[in-house]
Short mmCIF file of C-alpha atoms in Angstrom, two decimals:
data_model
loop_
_atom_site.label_atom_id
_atom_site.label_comp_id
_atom_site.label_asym_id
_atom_site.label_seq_id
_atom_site.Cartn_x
_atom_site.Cartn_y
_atom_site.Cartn_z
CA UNK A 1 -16.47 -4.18 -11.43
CA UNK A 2 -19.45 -2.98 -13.66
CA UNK A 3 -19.78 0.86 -13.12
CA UNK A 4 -22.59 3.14 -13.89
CA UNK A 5 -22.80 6.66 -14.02
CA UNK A 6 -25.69 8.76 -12.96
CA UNK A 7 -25.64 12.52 -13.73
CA UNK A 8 -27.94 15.50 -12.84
CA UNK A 9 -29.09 16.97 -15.82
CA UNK A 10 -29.32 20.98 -14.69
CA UNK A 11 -25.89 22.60 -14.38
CA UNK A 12 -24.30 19.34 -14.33
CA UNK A 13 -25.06 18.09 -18.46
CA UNK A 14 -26.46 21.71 -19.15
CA UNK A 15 -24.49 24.67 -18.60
CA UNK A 16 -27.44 26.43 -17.78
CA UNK A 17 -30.33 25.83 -15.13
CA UNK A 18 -33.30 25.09 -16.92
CA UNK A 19 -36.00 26.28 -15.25
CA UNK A 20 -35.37 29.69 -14.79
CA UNK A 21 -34.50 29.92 -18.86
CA UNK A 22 -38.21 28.91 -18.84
CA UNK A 23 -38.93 31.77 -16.43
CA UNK A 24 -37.25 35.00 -18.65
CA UNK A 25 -39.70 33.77 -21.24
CA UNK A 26 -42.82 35.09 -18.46
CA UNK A 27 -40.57 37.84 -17.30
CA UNK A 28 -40.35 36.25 -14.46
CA UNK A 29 -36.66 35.50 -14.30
CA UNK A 30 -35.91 37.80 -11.16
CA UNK A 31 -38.68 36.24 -9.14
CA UNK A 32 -37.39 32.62 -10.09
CA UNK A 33 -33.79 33.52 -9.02
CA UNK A 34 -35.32 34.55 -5.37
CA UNK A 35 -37.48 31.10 -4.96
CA UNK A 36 -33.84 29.33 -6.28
CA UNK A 37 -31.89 30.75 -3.94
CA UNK A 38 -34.63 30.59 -1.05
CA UNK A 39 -34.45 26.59 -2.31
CA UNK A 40 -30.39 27.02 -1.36
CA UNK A 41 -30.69 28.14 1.51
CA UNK A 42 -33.15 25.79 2.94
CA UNK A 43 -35.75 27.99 3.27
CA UNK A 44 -38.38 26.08 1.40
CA UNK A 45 -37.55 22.49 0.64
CA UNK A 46 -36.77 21.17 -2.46
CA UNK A 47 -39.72 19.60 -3.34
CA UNK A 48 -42.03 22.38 -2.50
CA UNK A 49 -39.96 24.86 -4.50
CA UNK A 50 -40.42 22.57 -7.60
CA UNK A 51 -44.06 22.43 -7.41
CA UNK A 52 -44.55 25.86 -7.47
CA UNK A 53 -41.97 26.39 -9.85
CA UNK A 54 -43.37 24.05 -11.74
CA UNK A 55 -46.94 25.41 -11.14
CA UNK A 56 -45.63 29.31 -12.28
CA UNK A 57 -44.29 27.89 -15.22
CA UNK A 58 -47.67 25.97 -16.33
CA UNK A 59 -48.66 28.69 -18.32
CA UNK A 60 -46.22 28.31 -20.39
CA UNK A 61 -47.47 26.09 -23.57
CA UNK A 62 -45.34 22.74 -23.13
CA UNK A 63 -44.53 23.05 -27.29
CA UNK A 64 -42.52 26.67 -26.01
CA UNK A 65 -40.71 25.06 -23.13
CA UNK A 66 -39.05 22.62 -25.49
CA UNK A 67 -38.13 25.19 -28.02
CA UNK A 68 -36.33 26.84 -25.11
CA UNK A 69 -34.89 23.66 -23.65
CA UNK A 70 -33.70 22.77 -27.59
CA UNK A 71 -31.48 25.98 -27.10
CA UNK A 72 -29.96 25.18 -23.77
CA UNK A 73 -25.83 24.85 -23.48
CA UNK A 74 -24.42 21.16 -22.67
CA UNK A 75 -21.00 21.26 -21.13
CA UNK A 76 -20.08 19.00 -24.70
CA UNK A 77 -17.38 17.35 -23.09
CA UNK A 78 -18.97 15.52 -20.52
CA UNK A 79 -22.53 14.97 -23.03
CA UNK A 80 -19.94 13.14 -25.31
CA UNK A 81 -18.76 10.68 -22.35
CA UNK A 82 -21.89 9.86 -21.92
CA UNK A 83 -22.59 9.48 -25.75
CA UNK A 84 -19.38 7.20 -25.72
CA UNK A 85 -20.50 5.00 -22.71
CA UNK A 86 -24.12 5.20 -23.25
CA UNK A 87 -24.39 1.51 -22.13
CA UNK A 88 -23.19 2.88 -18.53
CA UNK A 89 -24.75 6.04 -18.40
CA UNK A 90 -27.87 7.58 -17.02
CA UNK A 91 -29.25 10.98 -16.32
CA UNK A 92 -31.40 11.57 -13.15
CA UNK A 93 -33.66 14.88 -13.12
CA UNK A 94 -36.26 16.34 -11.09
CA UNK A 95 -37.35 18.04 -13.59
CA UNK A 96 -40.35 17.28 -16.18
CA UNK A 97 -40.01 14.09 -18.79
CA UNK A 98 -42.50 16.42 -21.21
CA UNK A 99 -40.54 19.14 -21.20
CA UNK A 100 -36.64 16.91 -21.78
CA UNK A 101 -37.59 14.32 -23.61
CA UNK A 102 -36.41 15.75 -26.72
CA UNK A 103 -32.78 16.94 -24.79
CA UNK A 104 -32.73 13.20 -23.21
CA UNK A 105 -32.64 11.70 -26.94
CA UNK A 106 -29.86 14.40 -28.01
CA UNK A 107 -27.96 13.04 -25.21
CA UNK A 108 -28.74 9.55 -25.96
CA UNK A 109 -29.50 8.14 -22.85
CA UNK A 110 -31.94 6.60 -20.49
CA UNK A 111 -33.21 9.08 -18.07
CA UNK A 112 -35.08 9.11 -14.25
CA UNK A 113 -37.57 12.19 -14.34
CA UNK A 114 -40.58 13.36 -12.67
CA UNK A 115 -43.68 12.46 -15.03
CA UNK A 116 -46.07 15.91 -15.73
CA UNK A 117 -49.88 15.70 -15.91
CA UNK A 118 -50.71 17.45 -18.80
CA UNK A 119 -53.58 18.09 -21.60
CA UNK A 120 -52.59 18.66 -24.77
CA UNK A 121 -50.14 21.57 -24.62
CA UNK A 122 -51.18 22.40 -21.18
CA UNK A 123 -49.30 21.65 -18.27
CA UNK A 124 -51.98 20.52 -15.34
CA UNK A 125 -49.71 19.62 -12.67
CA UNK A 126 -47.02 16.74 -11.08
CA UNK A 127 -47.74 13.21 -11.67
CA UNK A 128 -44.62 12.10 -9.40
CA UNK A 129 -41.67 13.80 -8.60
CA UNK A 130 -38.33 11.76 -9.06
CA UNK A 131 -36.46 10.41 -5.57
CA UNK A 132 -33.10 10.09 -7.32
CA UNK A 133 -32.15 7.74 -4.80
CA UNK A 134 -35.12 5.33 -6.87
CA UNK A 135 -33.37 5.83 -9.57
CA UNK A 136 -29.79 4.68 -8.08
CA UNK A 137 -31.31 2.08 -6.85
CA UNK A 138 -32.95 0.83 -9.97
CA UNK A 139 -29.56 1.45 -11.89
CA UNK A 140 -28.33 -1.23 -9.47
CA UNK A 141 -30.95 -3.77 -10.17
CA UNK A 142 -29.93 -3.48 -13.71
CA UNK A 143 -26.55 -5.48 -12.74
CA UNK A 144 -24.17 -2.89 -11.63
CA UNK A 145 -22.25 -2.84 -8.82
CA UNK A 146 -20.75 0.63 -8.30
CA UNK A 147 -22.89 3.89 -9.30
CA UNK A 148 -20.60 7.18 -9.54
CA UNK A 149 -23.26 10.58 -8.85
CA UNK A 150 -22.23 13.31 -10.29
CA UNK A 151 -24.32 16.50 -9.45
CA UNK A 152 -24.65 20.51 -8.01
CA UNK A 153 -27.76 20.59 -6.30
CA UNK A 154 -30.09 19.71 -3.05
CA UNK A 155 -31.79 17.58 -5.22
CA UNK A 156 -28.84 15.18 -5.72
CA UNK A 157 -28.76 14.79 -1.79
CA UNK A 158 -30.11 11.68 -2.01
CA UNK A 159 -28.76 10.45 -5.11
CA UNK A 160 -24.85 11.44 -3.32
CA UNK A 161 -26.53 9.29 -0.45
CA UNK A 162 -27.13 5.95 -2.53
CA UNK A 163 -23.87 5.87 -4.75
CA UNK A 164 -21.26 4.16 -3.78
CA UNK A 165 -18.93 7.58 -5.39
CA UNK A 166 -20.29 11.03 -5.71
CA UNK A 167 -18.65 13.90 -7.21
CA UNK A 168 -19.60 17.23 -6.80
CA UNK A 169 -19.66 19.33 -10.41
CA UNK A 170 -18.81 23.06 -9.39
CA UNK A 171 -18.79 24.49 -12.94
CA UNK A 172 -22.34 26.07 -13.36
CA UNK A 173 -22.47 27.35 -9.80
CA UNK A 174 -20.51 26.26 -6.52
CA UNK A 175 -21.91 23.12 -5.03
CA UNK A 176 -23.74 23.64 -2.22
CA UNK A 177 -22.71 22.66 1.76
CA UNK A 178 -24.79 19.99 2.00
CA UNK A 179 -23.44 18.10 -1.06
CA UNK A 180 -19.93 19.25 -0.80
CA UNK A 181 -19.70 17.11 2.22
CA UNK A 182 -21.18 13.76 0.89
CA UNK A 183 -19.23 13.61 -1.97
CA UNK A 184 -15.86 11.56 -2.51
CA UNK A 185 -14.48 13.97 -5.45
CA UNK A 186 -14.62 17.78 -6.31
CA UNK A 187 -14.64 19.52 -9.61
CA UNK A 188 -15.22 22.85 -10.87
CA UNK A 189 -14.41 22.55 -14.77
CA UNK A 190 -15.04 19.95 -17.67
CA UNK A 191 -12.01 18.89 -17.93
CA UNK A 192 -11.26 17.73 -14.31
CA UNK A 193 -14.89 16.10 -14.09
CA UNK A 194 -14.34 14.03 -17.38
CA UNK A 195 -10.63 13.32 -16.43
CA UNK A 196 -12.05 11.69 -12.81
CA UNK A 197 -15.19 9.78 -15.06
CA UNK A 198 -13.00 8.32 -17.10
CA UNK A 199 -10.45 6.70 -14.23
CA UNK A 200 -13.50 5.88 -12.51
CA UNK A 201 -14.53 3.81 -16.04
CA UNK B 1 5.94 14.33 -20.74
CA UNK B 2 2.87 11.54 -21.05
CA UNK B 3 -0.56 13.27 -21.09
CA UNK B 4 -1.98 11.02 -19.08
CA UNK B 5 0.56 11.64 -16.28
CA UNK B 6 -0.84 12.29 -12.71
CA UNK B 7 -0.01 14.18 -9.50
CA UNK B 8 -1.39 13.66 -6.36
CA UNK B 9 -0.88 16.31 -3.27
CA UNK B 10 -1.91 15.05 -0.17
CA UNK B 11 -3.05 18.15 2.21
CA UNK B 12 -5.40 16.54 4.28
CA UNK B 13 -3.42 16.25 7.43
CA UNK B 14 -3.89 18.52 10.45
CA UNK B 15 -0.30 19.24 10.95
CA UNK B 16 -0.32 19.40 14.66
CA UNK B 17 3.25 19.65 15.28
CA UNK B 18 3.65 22.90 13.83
CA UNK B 19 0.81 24.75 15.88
CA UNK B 20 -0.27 26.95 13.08
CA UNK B 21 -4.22 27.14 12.36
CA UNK B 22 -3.99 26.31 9.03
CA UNK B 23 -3.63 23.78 6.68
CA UNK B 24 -0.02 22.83 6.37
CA UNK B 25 -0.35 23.48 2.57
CA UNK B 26 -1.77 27.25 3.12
CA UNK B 27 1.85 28.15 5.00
CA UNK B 28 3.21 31.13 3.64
CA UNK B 29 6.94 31.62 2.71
CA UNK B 30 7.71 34.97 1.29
CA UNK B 31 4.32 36.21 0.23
CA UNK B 32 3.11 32.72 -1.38
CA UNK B 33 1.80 29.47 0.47
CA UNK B 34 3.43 26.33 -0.17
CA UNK B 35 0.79 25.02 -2.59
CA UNK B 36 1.21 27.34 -5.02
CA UNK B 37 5.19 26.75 -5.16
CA UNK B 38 4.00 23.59 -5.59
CA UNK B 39 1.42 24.10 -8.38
CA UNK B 40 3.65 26.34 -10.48
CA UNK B 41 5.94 22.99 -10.20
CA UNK B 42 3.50 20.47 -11.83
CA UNK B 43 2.30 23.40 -14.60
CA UNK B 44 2.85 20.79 -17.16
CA UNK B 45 1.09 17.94 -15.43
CA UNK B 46 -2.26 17.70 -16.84
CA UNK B 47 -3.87 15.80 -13.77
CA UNK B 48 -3.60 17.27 -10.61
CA UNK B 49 -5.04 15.94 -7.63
CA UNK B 50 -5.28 17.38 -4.21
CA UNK B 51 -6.26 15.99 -1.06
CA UNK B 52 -8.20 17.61 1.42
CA UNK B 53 -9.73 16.78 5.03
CA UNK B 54 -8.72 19.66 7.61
CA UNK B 55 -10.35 22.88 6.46
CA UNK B 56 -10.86 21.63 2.76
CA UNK B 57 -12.74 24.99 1.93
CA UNK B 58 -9.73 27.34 2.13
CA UNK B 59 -7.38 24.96 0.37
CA UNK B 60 -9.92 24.58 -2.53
CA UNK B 61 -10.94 28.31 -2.34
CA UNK B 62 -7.16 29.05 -2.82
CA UNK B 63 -5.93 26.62 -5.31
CA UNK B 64 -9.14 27.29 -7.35
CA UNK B 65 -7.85 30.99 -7.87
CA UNK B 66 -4.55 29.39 -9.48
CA UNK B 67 -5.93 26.68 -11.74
CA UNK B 68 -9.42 25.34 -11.78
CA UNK B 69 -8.93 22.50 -13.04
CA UNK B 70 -7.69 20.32 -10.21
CA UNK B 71 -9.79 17.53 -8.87
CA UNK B 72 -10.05 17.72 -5.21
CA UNK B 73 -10.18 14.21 -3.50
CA UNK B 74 -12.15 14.45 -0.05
CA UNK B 75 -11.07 12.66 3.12
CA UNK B 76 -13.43 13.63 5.71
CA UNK B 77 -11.66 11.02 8.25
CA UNK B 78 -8.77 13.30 8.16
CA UNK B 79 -8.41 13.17 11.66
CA UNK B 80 -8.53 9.42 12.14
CA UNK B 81 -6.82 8.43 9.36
CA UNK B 82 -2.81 7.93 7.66
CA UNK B 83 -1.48 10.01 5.06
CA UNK B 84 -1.45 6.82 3.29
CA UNK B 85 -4.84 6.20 3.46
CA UNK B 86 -5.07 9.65 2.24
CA UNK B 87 -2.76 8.86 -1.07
CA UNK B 88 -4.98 5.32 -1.32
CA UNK B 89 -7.98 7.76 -1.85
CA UNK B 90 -6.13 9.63 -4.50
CA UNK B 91 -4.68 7.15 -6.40
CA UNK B 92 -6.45 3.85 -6.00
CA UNK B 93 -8.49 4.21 -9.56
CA UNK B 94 -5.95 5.64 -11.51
CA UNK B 95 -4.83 3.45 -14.46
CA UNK B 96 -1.41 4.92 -15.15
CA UNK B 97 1.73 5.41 -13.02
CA UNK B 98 1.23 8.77 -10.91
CA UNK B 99 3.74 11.01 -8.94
CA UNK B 100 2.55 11.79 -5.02
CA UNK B 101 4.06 14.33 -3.30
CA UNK B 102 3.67 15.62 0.43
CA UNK B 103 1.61 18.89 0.29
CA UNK B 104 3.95 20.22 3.43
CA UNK B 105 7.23 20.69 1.17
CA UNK B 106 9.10 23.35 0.16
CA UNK B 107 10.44 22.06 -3.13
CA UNK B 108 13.29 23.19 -5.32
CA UNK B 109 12.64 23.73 -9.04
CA UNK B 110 15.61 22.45 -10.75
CA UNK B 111 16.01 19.25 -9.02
CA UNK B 112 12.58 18.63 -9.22
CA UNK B 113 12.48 19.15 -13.03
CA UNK B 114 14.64 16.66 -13.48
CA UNK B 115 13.22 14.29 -11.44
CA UNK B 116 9.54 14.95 -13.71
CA UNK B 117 11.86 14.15 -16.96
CA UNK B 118 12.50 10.46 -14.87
CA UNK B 119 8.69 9.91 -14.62
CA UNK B 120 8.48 8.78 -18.13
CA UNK B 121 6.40 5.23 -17.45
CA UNK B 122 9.60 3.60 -17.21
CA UNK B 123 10.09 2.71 -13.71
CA UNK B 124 9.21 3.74 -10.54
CA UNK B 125 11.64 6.86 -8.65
CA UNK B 126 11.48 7.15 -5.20
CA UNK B 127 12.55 10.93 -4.17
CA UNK B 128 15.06 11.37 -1.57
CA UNK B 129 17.07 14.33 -0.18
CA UNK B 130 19.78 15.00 2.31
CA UNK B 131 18.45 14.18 5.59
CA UNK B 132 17.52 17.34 7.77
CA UNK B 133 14.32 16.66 9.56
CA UNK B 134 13.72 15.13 13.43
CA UNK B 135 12.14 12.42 12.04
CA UNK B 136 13.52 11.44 9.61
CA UNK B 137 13.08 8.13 7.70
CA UNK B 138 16.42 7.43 5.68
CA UNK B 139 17.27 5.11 2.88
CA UNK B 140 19.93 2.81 2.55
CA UNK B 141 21.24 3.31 -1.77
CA UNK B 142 23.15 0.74 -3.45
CA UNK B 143 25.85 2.28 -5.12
CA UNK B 144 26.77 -0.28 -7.88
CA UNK B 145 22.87 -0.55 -8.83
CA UNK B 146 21.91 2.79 -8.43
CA UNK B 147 18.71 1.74 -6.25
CA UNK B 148 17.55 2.07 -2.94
CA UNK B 149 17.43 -0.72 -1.13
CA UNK B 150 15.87 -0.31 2.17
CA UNK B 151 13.77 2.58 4.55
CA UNK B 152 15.07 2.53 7.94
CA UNK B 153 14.73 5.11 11.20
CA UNK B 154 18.03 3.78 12.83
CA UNK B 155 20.85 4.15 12.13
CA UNK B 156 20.72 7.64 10.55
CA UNK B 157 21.85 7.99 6.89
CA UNK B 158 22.58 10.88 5.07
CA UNK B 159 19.94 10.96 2.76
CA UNK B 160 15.67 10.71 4.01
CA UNK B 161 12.70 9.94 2.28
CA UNK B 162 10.99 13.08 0.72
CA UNK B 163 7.11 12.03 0.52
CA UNK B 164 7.77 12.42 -2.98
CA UNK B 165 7.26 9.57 -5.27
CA UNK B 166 6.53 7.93 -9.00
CA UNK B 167 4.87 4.84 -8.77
CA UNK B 168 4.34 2.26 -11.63
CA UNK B 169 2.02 -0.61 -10.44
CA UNK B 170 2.85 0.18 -6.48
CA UNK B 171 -0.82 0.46 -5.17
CA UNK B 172 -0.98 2.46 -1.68
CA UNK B 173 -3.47 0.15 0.03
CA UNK B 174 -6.41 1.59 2.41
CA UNK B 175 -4.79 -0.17 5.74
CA UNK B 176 -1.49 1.19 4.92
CA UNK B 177 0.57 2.82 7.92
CA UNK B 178 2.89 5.03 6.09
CA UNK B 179 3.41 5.49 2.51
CA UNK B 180 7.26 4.03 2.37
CA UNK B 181 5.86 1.24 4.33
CA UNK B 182 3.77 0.10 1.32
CA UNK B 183 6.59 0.92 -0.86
CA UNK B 184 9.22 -1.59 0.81
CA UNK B 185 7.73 -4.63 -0.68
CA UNK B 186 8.64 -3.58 -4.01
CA UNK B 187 12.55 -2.76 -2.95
CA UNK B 188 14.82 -1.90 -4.47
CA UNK B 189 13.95 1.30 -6.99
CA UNK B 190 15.56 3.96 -8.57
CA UNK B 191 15.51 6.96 -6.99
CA UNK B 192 16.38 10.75 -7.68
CA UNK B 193 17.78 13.50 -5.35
CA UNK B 194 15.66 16.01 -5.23
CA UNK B 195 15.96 19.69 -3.13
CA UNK B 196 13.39 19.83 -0.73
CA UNK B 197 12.25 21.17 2.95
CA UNK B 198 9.54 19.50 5.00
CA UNK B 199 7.69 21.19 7.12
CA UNK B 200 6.32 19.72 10.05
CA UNK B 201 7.66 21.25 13.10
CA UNK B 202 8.51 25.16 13.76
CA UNK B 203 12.09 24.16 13.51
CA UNK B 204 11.73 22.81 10.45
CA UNK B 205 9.69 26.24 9.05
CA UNK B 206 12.63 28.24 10.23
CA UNK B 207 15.15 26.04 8.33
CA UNK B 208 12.88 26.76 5.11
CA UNK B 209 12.76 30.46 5.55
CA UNK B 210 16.46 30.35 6.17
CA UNK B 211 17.27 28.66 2.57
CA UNK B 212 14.09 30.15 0.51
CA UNK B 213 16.62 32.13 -1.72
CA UNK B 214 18.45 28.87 -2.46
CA UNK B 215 15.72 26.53 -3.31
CA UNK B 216 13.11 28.91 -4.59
CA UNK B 217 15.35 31.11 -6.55
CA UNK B 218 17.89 28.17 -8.29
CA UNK B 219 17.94 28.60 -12.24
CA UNK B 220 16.26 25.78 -13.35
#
């Protein structure tokens, strides 16, 4: 059995979400909350609620968004299973590869993201936006035969769909409905997740 | 104690026999519900499993106020589905031996200290106590070897099976009908009295209410 692991990288790797750290730094952190938990609830779709996220948050220069990203918290236990299985590890996001790329490499390994249109230091819009399913399915092509999810979010729907395991990470904030009830394990601290990665090894 | 021992408490089931609306695990005896009796047992264990099908939410709402660090292990085919394939879901990856115990048990703490000090990787330990429910499945022990040496429903027997368990390298398969059905192939095994009530039928709740001073209050 050659097992992969494919983690979200908001509130799963990080303790925080990302995108609304971006959105204190235009006072706009209240605002961002609402359109979140509108995105929760179902009352915009996922998708939509990341372009315009994405599209309030353009006016941000992209060099600021990394400094802010640089400072975000990793859950350090589970970063350093994936630092120690690198070979079997991947990281699926929705959000931007210009704004992670620098937290992907801390990490240390290959990551699915949506690709950003950009000029310079100027965000100019979505190129794609990642189907984590793609990306489970491309982590099979590369030889594996059992991916493990692990994620918090709507936007790991699909990846929960595709794996063959999912486990829903309840540490940042409790995992919502939909997800809760495709996944095949629970956790709500670091040290359960890593302890059901590593059996799963 | 091994650190990389595990438990695994299966509270999936429906519990239809005893009529209440809850989750056999959620029953309250004297102000506390049977899980956390159960929790406050396996303190030291550092891997605790529980699994959940029939109203999953309030078990892991509950047991998440206690300790958060349990991984909860869904079965969604609760209703369709064994206990056994249940303790398959549980335990099927794990690398090490790991104790399983019945999530509708009343358990005493001093016997069942003891019988934690026999999970030391050695050997399996099968857990047995004096037979007291309606249906019960007893065990036939060996005296001169100290083992069990067979599960049987007829003829009665003076000690049952307890749904409580340390297995080394007995894998509870998928298809399995009951748990001491996948455990007879590897007959016989060592096994450890251990003070318990089951819970399945009002009868059986009344019996535990009627000795909760002697099994929850015991010095350990």
């Amino acid at each position: 059995m050659k097992t992969a692991f494919c983690f979200d990288l908001d509130g799963t790797l990080t303790r925080q979400e990302i995108l609304p750290l971006i959105a204190r730094d235009i006072d706009l952190y209240q605002e961002f909350e609402a359109l979140t938990l509108a995105t929760i609830n179902g009352i915009i779709p996922f998708v939509n609620s990341f372009k315009l996220r994405c599209r309030i948050l353009a006016e941000v220069p992209i060099s600021r968004v990394k400094a802010i990203v640089s400072q975000v918290k990793l859950y350090d236990k589970v970063v350093q299973f994936v630092s120690n299985n690198k070979e079997c590890c991947f990281i699926a996001t929705g959000n931007l590869d210009i704004w992670i790329e620098e937290l992907a490499q801390k990490i240390g390994c290959p990551i699915y993201s949506s690709v950003a249109k950009y000029t310079e230091d100027k965000l100019d819009g979505i190129e794609k936006i990642l189907d984590k399913a793609d990306a489970v399915d491309d982590i099979r092509a590369k030889g594996f035969n059992r991916v493990v999810a692990i994620g918090d979010g709507m936007g790991d729907v699909g990846m929960f769909q595709q794996a063959d395991i999912s486990i829903a990470y309840g540490a940042t904030h409790c995992p919502n409905q939909t997800l809760l009830e495709l996944s095949n394990f629970v956790t709500f601290n670091e040290d359960a997740l890593c302890r059901t990665i590593n059996t799963l090894l | 104690m091994q650190n990389d021992k595990h438990a695994i408490i299966s509270a999936a089931g429906l519990g239809s026999r005893l009529g209440l609306n809850i989750p056999k695990c959620l029953i309250e005896i004297n102000g506390k519900t049977l899980i956390e009796y159960q929790l406050e047992l396996l303190k030291k264990v550092e891997d605790i499993r529980i699994i959940v099908g029939f109203m999953e939410h309030k078990v892991i709402d509950l047991v998440r106020k206690i300790r958060d660090d349990v991984v909860f292990v869904r079965n969604p085919d609760y209703k369709t589905t064994s206990n056994a394939f249940s303790v398959h879901l549980g335990t099927h990856d794990l690398k090490y031996p790991f104790i399983i115990i019945d999530g509708d048990l009343l358990i005493e703490k001093a016997s069942f200290d003891t019988f934690l000090e026999k999970c030391n990787g050695e050997e399996s330990v099968i857990g047995i106590t004096q037979a007291k429910t309606e249906d019960a499945v007893f065990v036939t022990i060996n005296e001169p070897s100290g083992k069990i040496t067979k599960f049987h429903r007829t003829p009665r027997g003076n000690y049952e099976w307890t749904g409580i368990a340390y297995l080394k390298n007995i894998p509870i398969k998928a298809d399995g009908k009951y748990v001491f059905t996948e455990i007879v192939p590897f007959l016989p095994l060592a096994y450890h009295n251990i003070v318990c009530y089951e819970i399945d039928t009002p009868e059986d709740l009344d019996l535990a209410i009627n000795n909760f001073d002697s099994i929850i209050n015991s010095k350990a």
